[in-house]
Structure formats: C-alpha cells, structure tokens
mmCIF file with all atom_site columns, C-alpha atoms and ligand atoms in Angstrom:
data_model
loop_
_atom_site.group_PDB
_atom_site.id
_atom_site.type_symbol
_atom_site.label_atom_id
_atom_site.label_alt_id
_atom_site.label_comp_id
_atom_site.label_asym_id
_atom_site.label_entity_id
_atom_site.label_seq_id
_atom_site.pdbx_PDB_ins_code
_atom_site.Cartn_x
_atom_site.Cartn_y
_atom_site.Cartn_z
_atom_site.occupancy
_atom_site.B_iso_or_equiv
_atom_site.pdbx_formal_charge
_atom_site.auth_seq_id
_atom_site.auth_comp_id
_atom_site.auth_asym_id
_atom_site.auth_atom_id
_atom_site.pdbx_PDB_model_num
ATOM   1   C CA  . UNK A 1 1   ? -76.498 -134.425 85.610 1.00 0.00 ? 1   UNK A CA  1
ATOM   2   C CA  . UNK A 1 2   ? -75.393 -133.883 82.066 1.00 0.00 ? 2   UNK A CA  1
ATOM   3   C CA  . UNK A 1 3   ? -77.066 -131.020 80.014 1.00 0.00 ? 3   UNK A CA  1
ATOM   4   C CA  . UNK A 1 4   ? -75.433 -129.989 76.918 1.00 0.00 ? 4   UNK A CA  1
ATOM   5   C CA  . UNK A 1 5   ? -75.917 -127.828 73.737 1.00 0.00 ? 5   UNK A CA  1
ATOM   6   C CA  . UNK A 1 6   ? -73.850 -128.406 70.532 1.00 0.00 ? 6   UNK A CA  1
ATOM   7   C CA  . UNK A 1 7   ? -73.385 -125.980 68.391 1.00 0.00 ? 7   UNK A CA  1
ATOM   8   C CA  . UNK A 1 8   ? -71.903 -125.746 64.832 1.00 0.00 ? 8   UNK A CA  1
ATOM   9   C CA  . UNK A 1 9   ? -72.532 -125.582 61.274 1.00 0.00 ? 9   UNK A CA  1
ATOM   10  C CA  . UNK A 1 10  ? -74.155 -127.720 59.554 1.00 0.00 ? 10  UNK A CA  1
ATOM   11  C CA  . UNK A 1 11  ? -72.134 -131.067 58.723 1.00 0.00 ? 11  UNK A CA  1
ATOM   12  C CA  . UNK A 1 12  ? -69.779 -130.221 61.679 1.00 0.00 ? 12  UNK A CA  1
ATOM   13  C CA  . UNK A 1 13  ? -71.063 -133.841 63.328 1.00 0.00 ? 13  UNK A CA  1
ATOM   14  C CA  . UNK A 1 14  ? -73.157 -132.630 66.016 1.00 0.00 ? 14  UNK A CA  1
ATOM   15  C CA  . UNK A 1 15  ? -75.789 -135.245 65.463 1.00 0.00 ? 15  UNK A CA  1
ATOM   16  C CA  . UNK A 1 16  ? -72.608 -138.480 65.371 1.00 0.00 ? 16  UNK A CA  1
ATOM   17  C CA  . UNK A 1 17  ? -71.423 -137.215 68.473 1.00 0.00 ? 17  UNK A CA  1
ATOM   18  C CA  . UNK A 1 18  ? -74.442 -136.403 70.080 1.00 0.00 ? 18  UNK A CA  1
ATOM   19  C CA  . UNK A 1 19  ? -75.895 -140.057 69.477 1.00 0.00 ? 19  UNK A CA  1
ATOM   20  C CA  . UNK A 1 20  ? -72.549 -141.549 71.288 1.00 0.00 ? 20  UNK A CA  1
ATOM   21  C CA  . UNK A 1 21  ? -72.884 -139.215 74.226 1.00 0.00 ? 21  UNK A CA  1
ATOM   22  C CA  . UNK A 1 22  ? -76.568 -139.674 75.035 1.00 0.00 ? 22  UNK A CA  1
ATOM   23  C CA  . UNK A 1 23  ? -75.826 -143.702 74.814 1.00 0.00 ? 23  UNK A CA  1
ATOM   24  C CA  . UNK A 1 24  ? -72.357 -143.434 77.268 1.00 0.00 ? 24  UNK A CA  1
ATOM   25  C CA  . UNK A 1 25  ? -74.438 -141.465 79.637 1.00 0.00 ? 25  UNK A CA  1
ATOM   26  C CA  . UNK A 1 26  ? -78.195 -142.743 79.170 1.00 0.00 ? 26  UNK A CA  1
ATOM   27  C CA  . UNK A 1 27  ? -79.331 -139.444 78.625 1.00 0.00 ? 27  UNK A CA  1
ATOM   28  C CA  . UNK A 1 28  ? -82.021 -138.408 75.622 1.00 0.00 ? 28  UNK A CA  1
ATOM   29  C CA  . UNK A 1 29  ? -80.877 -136.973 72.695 1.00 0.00 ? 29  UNK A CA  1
ATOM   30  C CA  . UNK A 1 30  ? -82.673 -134.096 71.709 1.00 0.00 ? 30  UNK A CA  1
ATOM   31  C CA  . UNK A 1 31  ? -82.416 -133.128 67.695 1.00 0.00 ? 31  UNK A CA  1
ATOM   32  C CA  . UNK A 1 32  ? -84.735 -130.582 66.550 1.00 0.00 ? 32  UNK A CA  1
ATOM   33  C CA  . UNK A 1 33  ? -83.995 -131.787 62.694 1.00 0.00 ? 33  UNK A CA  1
ATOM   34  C CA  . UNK A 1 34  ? -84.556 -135.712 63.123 1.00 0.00 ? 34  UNK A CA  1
ATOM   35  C CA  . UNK A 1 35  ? -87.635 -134.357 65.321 1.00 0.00 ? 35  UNK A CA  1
ATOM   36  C CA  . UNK A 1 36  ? -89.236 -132.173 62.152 1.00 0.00 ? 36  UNK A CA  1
ATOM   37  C CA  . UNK A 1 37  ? -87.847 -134.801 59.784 1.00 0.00 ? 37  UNK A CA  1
ATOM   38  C CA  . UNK A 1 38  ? -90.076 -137.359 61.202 1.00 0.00 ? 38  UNK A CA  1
ATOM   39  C CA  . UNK A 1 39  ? -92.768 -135.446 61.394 1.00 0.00 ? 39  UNK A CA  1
ATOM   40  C CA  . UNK A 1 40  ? -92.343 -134.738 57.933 1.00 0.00 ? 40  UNK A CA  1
ATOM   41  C CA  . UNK A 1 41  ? -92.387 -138.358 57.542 1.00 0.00 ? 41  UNK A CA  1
ATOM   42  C CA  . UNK A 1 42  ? -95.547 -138.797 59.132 1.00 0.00 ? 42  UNK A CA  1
ATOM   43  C CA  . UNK A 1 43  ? -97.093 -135.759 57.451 1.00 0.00 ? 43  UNK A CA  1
ATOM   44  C CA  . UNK A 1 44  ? -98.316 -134.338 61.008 1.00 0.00 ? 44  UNK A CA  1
ATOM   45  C CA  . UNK A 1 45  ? -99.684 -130.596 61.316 1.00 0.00 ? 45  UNK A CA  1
ATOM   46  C CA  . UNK A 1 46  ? -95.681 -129.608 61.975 1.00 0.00 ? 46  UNK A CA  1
ATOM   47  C CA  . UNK A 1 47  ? -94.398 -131.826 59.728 1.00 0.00 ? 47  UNK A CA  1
ATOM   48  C CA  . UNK A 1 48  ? -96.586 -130.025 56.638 1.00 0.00 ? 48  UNK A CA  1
ATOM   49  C CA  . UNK A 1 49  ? -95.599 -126.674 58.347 1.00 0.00 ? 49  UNK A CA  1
ATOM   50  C CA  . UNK A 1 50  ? -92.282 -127.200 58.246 1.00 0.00 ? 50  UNK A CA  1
ATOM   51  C CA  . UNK A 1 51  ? -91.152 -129.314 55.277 1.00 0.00 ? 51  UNK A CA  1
ATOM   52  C CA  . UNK A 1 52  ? -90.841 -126.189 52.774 1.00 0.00 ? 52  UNK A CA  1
ATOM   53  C CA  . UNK A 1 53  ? -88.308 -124.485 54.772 1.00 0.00 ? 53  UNK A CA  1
ATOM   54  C CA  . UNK A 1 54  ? -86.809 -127.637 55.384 1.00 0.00 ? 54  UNK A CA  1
ATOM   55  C CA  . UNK A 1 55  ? -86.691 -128.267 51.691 1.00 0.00 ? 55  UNK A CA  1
ATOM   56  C CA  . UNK A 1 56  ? -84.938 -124.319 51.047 1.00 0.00 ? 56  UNK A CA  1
ATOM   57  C CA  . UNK A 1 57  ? -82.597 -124.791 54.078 1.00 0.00 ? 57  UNK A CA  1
ATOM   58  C CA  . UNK A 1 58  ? -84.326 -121.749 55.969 1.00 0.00 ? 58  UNK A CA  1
ATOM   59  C CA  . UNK A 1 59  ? -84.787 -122.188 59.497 1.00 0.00 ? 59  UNK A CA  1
ATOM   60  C CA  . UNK A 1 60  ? -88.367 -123.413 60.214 1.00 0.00 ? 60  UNK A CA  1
ATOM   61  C CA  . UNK A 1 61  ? -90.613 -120.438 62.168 1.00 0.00 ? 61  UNK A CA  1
ATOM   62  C CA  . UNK A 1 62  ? -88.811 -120.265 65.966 1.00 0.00 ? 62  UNK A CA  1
ATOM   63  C CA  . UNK A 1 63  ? -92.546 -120.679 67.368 1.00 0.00 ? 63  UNK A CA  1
ATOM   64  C CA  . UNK A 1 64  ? -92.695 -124.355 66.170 1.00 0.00 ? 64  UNK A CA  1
ATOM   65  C CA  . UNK A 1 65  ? -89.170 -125.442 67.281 1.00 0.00 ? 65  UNK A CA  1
ATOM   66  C CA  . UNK A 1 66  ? -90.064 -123.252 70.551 1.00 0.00 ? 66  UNK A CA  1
ATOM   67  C CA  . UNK A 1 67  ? -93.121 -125.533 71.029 1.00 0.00 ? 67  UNK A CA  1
ATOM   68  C CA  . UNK A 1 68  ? -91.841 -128.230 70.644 1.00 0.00 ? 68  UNK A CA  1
ATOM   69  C CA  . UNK A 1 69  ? -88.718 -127.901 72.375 1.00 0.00 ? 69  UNK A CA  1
ATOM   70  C CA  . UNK A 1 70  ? -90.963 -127.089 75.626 1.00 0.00 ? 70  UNK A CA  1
ATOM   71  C CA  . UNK A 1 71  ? -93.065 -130.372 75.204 1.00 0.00 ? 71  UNK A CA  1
ATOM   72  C CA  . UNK A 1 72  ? -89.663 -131.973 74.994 1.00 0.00 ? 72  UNK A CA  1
ATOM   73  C CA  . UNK A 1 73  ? -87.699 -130.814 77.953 1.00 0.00 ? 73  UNK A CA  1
ATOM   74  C CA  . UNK A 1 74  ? -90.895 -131.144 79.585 1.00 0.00 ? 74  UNK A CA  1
ATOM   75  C CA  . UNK A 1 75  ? -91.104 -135.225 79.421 1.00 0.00 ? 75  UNK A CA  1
ATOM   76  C CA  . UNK A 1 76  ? -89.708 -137.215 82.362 1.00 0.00 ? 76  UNK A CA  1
ATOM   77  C CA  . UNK A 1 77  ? -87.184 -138.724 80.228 1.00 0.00 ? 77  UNK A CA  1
ATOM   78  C CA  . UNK A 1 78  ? -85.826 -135.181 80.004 1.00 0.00 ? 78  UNK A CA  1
ATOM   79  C CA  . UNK A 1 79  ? -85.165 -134.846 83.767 1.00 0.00 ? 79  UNK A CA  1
ATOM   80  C CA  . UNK A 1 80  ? -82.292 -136.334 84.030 1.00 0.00 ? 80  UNK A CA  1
ATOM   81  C CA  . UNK A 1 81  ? -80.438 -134.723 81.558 1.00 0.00 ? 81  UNK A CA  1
ATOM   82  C CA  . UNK A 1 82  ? -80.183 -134.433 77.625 1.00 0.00 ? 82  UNK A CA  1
ATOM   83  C CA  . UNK A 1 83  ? -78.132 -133.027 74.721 1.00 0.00 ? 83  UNK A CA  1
ATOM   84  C CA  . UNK A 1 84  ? -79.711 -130.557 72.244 1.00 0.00 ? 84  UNK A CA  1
ATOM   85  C CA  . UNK A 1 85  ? -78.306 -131.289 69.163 1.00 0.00 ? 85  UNK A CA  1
ATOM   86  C CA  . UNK A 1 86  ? -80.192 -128.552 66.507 1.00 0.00 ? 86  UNK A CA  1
ATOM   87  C CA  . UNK A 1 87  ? -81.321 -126.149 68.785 1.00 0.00 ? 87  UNK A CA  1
ATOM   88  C CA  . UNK A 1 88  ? -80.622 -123.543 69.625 1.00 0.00 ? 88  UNK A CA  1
ATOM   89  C CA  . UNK A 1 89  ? -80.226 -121.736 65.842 1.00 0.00 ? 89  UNK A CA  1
ATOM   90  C CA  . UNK A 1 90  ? -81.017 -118.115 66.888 1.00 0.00 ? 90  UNK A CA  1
ATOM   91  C CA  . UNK A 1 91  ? -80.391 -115.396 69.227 1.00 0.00 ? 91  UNK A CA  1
ATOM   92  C CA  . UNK A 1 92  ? -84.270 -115.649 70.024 1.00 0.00 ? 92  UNK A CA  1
ATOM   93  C CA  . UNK A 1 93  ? -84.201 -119.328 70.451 1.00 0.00 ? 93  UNK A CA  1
ATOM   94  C CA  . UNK A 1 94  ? -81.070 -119.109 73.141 1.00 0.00 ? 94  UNK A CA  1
ATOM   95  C CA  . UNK A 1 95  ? -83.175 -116.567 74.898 1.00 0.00 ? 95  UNK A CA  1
ATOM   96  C CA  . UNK A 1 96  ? -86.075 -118.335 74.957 1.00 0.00 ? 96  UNK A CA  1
ATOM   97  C CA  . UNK A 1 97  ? -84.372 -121.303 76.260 1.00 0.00 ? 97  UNK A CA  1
ATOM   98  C CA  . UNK A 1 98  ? -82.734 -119.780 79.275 1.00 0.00 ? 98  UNK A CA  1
ATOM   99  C CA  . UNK A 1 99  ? -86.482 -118.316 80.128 1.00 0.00 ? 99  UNK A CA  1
ATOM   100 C CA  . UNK A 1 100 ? -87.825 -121.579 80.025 1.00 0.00 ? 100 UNK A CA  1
ATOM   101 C CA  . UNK A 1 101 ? -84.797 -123.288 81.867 1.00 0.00 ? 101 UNK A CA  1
ATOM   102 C CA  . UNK A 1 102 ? -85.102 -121.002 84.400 1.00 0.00 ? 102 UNK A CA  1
ATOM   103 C CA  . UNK A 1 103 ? -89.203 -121.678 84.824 1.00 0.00 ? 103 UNK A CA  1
ATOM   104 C CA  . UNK A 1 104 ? -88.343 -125.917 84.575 1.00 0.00 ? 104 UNK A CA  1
ATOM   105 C CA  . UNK A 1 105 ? -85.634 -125.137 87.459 1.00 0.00 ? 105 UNK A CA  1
ATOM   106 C CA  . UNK A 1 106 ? -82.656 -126.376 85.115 1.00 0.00 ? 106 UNK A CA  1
ATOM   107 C CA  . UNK A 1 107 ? -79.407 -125.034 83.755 1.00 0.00 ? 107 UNK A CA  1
ATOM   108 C CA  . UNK A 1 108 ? -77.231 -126.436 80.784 1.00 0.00 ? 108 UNK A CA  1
ATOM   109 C CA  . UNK A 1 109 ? -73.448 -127.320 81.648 1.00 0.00 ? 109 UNK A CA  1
ATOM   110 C CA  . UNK A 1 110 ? -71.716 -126.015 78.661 1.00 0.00 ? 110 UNK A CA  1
ATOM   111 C CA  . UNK A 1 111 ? -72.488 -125.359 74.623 1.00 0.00 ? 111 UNK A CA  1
ATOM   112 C CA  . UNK A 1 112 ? -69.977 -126.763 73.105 1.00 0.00 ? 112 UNK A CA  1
ATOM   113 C CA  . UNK A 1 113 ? -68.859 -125.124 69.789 1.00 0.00 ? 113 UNK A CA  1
ATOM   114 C CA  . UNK A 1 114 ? -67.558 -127.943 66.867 1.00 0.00 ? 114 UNK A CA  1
ATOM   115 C CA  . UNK A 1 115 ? -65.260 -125.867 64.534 1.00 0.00 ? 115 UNK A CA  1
ATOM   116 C CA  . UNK A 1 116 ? -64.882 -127.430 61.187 1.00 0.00 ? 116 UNK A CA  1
ATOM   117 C CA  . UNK A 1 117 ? -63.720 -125.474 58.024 1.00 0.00 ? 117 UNK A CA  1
ATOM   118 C CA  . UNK A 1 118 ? -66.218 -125.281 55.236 1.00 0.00 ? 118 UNK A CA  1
ATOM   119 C CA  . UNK A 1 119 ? -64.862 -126.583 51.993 1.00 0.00 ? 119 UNK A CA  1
ATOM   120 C CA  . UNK A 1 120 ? -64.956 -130.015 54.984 1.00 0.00 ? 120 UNK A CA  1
ATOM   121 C CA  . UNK A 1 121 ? -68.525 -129.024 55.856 1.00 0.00 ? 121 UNK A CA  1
ATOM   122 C CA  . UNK A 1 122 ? -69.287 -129.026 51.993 1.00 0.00 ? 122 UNK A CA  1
ATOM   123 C CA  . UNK A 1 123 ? -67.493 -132.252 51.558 1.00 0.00 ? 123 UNK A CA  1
ATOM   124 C CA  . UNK A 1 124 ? -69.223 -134.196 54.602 1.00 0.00 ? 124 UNK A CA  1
ATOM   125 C CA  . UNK A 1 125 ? -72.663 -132.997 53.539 1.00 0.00 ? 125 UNK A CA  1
ATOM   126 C CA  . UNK A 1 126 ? -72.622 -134.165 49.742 1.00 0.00 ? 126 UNK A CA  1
ATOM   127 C CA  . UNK A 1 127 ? -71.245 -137.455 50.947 1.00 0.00 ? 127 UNK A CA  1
ATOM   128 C CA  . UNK A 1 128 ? -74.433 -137.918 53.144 1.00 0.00 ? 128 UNK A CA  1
ATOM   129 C CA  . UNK A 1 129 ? -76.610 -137.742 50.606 1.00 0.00 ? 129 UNK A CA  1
ATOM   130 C CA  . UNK A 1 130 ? -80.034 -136.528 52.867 1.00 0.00 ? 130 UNK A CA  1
ATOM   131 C CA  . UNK A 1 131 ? -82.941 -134.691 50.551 1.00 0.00 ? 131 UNK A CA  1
ATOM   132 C CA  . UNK A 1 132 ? -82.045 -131.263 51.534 1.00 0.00 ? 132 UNK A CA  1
ATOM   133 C CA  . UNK A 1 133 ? -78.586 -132.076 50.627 1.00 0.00 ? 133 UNK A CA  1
ATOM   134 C CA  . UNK A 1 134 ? -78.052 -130.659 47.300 1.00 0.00 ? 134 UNK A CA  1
ATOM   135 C CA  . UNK A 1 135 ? -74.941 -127.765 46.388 1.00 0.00 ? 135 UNK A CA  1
ATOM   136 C CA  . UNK A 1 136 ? -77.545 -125.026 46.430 1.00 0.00 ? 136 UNK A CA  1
ATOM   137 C CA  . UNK A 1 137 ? -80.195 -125.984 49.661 1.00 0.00 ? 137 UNK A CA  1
ATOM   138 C CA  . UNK A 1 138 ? -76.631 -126.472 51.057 1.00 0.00 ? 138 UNK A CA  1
ATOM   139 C CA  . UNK A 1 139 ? -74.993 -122.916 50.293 1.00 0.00 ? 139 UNK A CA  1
ATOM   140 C CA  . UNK A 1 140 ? -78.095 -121.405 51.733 1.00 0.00 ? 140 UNK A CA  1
ATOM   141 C CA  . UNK A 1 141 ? -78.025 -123.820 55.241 1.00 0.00 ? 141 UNK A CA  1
ATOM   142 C CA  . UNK A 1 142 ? -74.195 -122.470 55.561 1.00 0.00 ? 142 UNK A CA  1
ATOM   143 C CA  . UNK A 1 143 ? -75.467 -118.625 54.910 1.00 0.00 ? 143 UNK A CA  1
ATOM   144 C CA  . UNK A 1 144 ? -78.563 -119.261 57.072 1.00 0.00 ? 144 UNK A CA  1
ATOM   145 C CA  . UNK A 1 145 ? -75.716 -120.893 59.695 1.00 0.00 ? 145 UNK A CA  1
ATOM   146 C CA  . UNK A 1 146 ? -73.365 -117.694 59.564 1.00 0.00 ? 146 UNK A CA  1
ATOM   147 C CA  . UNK A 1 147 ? -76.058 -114.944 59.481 1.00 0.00 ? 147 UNK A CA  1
ATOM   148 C CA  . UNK A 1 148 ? -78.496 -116.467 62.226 1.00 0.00 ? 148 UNK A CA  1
ATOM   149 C CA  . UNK A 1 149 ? -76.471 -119.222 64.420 1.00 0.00 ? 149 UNK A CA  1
ATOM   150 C CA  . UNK A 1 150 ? -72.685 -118.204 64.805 1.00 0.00 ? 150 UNK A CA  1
ATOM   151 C CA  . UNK A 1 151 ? -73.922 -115.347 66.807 1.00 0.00 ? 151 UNK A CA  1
ATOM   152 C CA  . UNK A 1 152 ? -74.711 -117.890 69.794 1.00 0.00 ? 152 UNK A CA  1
ATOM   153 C CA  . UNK A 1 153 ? -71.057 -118.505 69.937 1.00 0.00 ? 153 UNK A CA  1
ATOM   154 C CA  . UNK A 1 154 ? -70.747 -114.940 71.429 1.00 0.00 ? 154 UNK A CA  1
ATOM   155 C CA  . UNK A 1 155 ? -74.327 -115.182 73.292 1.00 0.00 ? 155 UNK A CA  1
ATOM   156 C CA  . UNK A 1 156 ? -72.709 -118.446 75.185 1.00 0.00 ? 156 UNK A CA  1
ATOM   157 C CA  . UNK A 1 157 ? -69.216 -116.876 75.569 1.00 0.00 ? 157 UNK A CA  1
ATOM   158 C CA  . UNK A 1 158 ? -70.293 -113.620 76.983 1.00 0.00 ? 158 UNK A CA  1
ATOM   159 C CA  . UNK A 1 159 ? -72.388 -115.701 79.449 1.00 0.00 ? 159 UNK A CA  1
ATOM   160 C CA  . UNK A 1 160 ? -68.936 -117.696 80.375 1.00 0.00 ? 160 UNK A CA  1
ATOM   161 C CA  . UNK A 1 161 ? -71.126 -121.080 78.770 1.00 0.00 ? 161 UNK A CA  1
ATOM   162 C CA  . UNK A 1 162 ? -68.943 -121.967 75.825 1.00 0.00 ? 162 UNK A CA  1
ATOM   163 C CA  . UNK A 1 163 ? -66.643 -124.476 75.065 1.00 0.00 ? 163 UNK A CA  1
ATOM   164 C CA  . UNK A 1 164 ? -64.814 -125.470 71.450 1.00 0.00 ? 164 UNK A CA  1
ATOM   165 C CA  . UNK A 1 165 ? -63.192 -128.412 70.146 1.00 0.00 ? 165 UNK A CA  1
ATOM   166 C CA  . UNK A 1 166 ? -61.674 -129.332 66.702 1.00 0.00 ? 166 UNK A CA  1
ATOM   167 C CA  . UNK A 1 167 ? -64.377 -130.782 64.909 1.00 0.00 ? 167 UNK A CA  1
ATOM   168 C CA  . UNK A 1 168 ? -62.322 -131.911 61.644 1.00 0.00 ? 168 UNK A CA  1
ATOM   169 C CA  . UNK A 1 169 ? -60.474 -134.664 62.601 1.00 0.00 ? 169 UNK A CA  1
ATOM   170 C CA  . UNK A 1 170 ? -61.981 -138.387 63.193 1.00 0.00 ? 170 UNK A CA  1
ATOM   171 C CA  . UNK A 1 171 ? -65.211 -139.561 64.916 1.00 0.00 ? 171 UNK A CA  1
ATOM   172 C CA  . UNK A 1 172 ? -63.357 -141.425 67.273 1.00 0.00 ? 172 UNK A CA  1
ATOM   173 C CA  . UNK A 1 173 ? -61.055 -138.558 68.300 1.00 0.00 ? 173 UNK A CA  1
ATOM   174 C CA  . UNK A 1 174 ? -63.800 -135.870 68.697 1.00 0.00 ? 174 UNK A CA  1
ATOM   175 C CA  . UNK A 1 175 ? -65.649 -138.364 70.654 1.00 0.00 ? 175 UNK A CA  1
ATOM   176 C CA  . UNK A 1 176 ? -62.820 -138.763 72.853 1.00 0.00 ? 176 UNK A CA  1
ATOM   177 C CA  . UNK A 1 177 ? -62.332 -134.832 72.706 1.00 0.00 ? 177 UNK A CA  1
ATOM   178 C CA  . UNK A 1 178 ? -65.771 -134.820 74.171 1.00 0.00 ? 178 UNK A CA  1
ATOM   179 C CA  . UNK A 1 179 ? -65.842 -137.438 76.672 1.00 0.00 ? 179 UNK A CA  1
ATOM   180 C CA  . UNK A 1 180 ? -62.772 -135.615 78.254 1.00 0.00 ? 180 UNK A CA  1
ATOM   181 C CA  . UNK A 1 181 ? -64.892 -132.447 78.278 1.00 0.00 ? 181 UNK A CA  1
ATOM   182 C CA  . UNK A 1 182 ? -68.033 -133.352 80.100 1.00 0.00 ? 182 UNK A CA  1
HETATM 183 P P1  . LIG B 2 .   ? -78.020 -129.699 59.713 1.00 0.00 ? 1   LIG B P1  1
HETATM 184 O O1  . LIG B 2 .   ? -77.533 -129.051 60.966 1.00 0.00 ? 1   LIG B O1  1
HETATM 185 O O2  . LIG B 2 .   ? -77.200 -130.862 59.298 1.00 0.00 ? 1   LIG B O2  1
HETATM 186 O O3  . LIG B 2 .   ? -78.260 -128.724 58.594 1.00 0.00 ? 1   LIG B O3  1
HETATM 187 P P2  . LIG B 2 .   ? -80.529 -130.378 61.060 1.00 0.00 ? 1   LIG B P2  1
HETATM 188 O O4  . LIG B 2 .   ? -80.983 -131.791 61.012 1.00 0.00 ? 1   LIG B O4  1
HETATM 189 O O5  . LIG B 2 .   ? -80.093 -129.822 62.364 1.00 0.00 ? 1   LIG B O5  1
HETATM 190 O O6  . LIG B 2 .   ? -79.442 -130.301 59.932 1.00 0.00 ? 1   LIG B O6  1
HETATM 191 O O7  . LIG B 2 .   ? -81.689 -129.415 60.487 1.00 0.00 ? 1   LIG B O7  1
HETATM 192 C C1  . LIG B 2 .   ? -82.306 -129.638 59.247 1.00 0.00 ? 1   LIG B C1  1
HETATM 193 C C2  . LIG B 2 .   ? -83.323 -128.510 58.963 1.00 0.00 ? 1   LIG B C2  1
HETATM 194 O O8  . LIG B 2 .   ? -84.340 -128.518 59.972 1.00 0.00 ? 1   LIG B O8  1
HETATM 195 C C3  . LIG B 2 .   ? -82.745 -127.097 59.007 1.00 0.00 ? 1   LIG B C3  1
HETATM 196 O O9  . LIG B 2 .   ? -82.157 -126.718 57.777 1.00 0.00 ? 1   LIG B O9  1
HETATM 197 C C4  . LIG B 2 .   ? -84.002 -126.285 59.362 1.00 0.00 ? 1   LIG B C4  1
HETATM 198 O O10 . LIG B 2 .   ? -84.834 -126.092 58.225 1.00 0.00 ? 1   LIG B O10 1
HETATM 199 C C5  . LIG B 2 .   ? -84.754 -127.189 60.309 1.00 0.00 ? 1   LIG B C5  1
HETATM 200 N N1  . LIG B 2 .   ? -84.404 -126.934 61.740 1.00 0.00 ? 1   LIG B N1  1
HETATM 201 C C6  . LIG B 2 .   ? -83.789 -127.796 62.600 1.00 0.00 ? 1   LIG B C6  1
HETATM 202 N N2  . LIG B 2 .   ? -83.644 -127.241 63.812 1.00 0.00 ? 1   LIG B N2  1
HETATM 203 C C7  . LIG B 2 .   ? -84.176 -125.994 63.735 1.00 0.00 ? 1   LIG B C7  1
HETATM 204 C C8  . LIG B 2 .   ? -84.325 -124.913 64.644 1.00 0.00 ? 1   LIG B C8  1
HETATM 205 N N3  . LIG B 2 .   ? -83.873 -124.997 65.911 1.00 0.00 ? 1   LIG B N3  1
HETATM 206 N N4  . LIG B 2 .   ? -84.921 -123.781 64.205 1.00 0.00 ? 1   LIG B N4  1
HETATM 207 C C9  . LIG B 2 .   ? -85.379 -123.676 62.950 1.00 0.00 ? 1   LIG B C9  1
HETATM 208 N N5  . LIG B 2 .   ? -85.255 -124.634 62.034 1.00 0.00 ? 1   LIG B N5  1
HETATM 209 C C10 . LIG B 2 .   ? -84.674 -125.798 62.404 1.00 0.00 ? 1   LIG B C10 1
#
C-alpha cells in the first residue's frame, strides 16, 4: 500500500513527480490545484468559489479543499493507495487529515519534503507559463508557502513522518531519488 504526501513550495515539482509515481504504482494521484483548476474550468459552485484566490495566489478557504479532499479519499479508487500532491497547505489541513485518516482506518507512509532554492522556484514557475503565473501572484504563492505551509515540515517531523530529497537537480534523478524512497 503506497500513501504519500509531497510537500514543497511551489514549483519544487511535486505535481512531475507525483504523475510518474501514481503511473509506476497504479495508484491515483490526488492534486488539490488541477482538482480546483478544473473546476474552474467548468465554472462549478467550487470552481466560482475558488478562482479569486486562485487568481491572488492565497490559499482557497480550508473548508472547500477539506470537502473535497474527504469525497476524494472516500472513492474506491482511493483504497488502494494515492499521493496528495497540493494538500496538505496548513497546520489545520494536516490536522484535519490525520482526523479523517484515522475515521477511514488509513495512515500515510511518509511526507516527503522537495527542497529547491527559490531564485530555481522563480525560474521553473515563469518558464511554465500557467495564469496565476505572473512575478507578483508568484511572490505572494512563495510568502503564502513560507508563512502557512513550511510549518508542516515540523508538524510531519515531530510526528517522525518526514522525509527530504534534493529537489533541484533533474526529473529523472528526483524520480529515481523517489522510487528508491518508497
Ligand atoms: P503550486 O503548488 O504550483 O503553486 P497548485 O496547483 O498546488 O500550485 O495550487 C494552485 C492554487 O490552488 C494555490 O495557489 C491555491 O490558491 C489553490 N490551492 C491548491 N491546493 C490548496 C489547498 N490545499 N488549500 C488551499 N488552496 C489550495
């Protein structure tokens, strides 16, 4: 059973790596962005919600990534193991998850912790071009990152959960950092 959280900043290629794992090991892969980002797409209830924090790079309200995380893990797809790529992003999000782990009788192997520096980060993310992708929504996803999220990587190391590999060198080589891991 693989369950697995990635952590990192933004641009630290959570979502490349998490695509290659969930194919090696047939498991779903779990992105709260590409989840919101469709339903922006669609222009759903959540979607319309969501899409001006989206477009600010604040973190959407935790009650509709809470939501919709628990109709996720909830699926039978889900049962057999996944990799949340995008969530957790807060200390109330991790807690929430654990609660609702607990009550769906699962438990996560490791969050694993991609360290990049940020002038990369920076780099990676203007190359990608995506609509919330501009210098200043940027700046304010990497604040939003170091005020709200990098205080999981102490929530998942005090709780013996955490794992870290070198993030800023080639896809192929933090693939095969990965595979090695899990
Ligand atoms: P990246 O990590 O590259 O910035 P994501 O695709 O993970 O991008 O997220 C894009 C946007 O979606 C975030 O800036 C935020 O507005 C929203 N979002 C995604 N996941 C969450 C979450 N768990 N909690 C709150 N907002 C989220």
């Amino acid at each position: 059973m693989t369950r697995f959280i990635l952590l990192g900043a933004p641009g630290a290629g959570k979502g490349t790596q998490a695509k290659t794992l969930a194919t090696l090991r047939h498991i779903p892969h779990i992105s709260t962005g590409d989840i919101l980002r469709e339903a922006v797409s669609q222009g759903t209830p959540l979607g319309v919600k969501a899409q001006g924090y989206m477009d600010r790079g604040e973190l959407v309200p935790d009650q509709l990534v809470i939501d919709l995380i628990r109709e996720r893990l909830s699926r039978p797809d889900a049962h057999i193991g996944w990799i949340l790529d995008g969530f957790p992003r807060n200390v109330t999000q991790a807690t929430f998850l654990d609660e609702l782990l607990t009550e769906i009788d699962q438990v996560y192997d490791h969050a694993i912790n991609f360290e990049v520096p940020d002038d990369v980060l920076v780099q990676r993310m203007l190359g990608r071009g995506r609509k919330d992708d501009t210098e200043e929504v940027i700046r304010r996803r990497l604040q939003v990152y170091r005020e709200q999220t990098a205080p999981l990587i102490d929530f998942y190391s005090s709780r013996n959960k955490l794992a870290t590999i070198n993030g800023n060198s080639s896809v192929e080589e933090v693939t095969a950092t990965l595979e090695q891991l899990v």
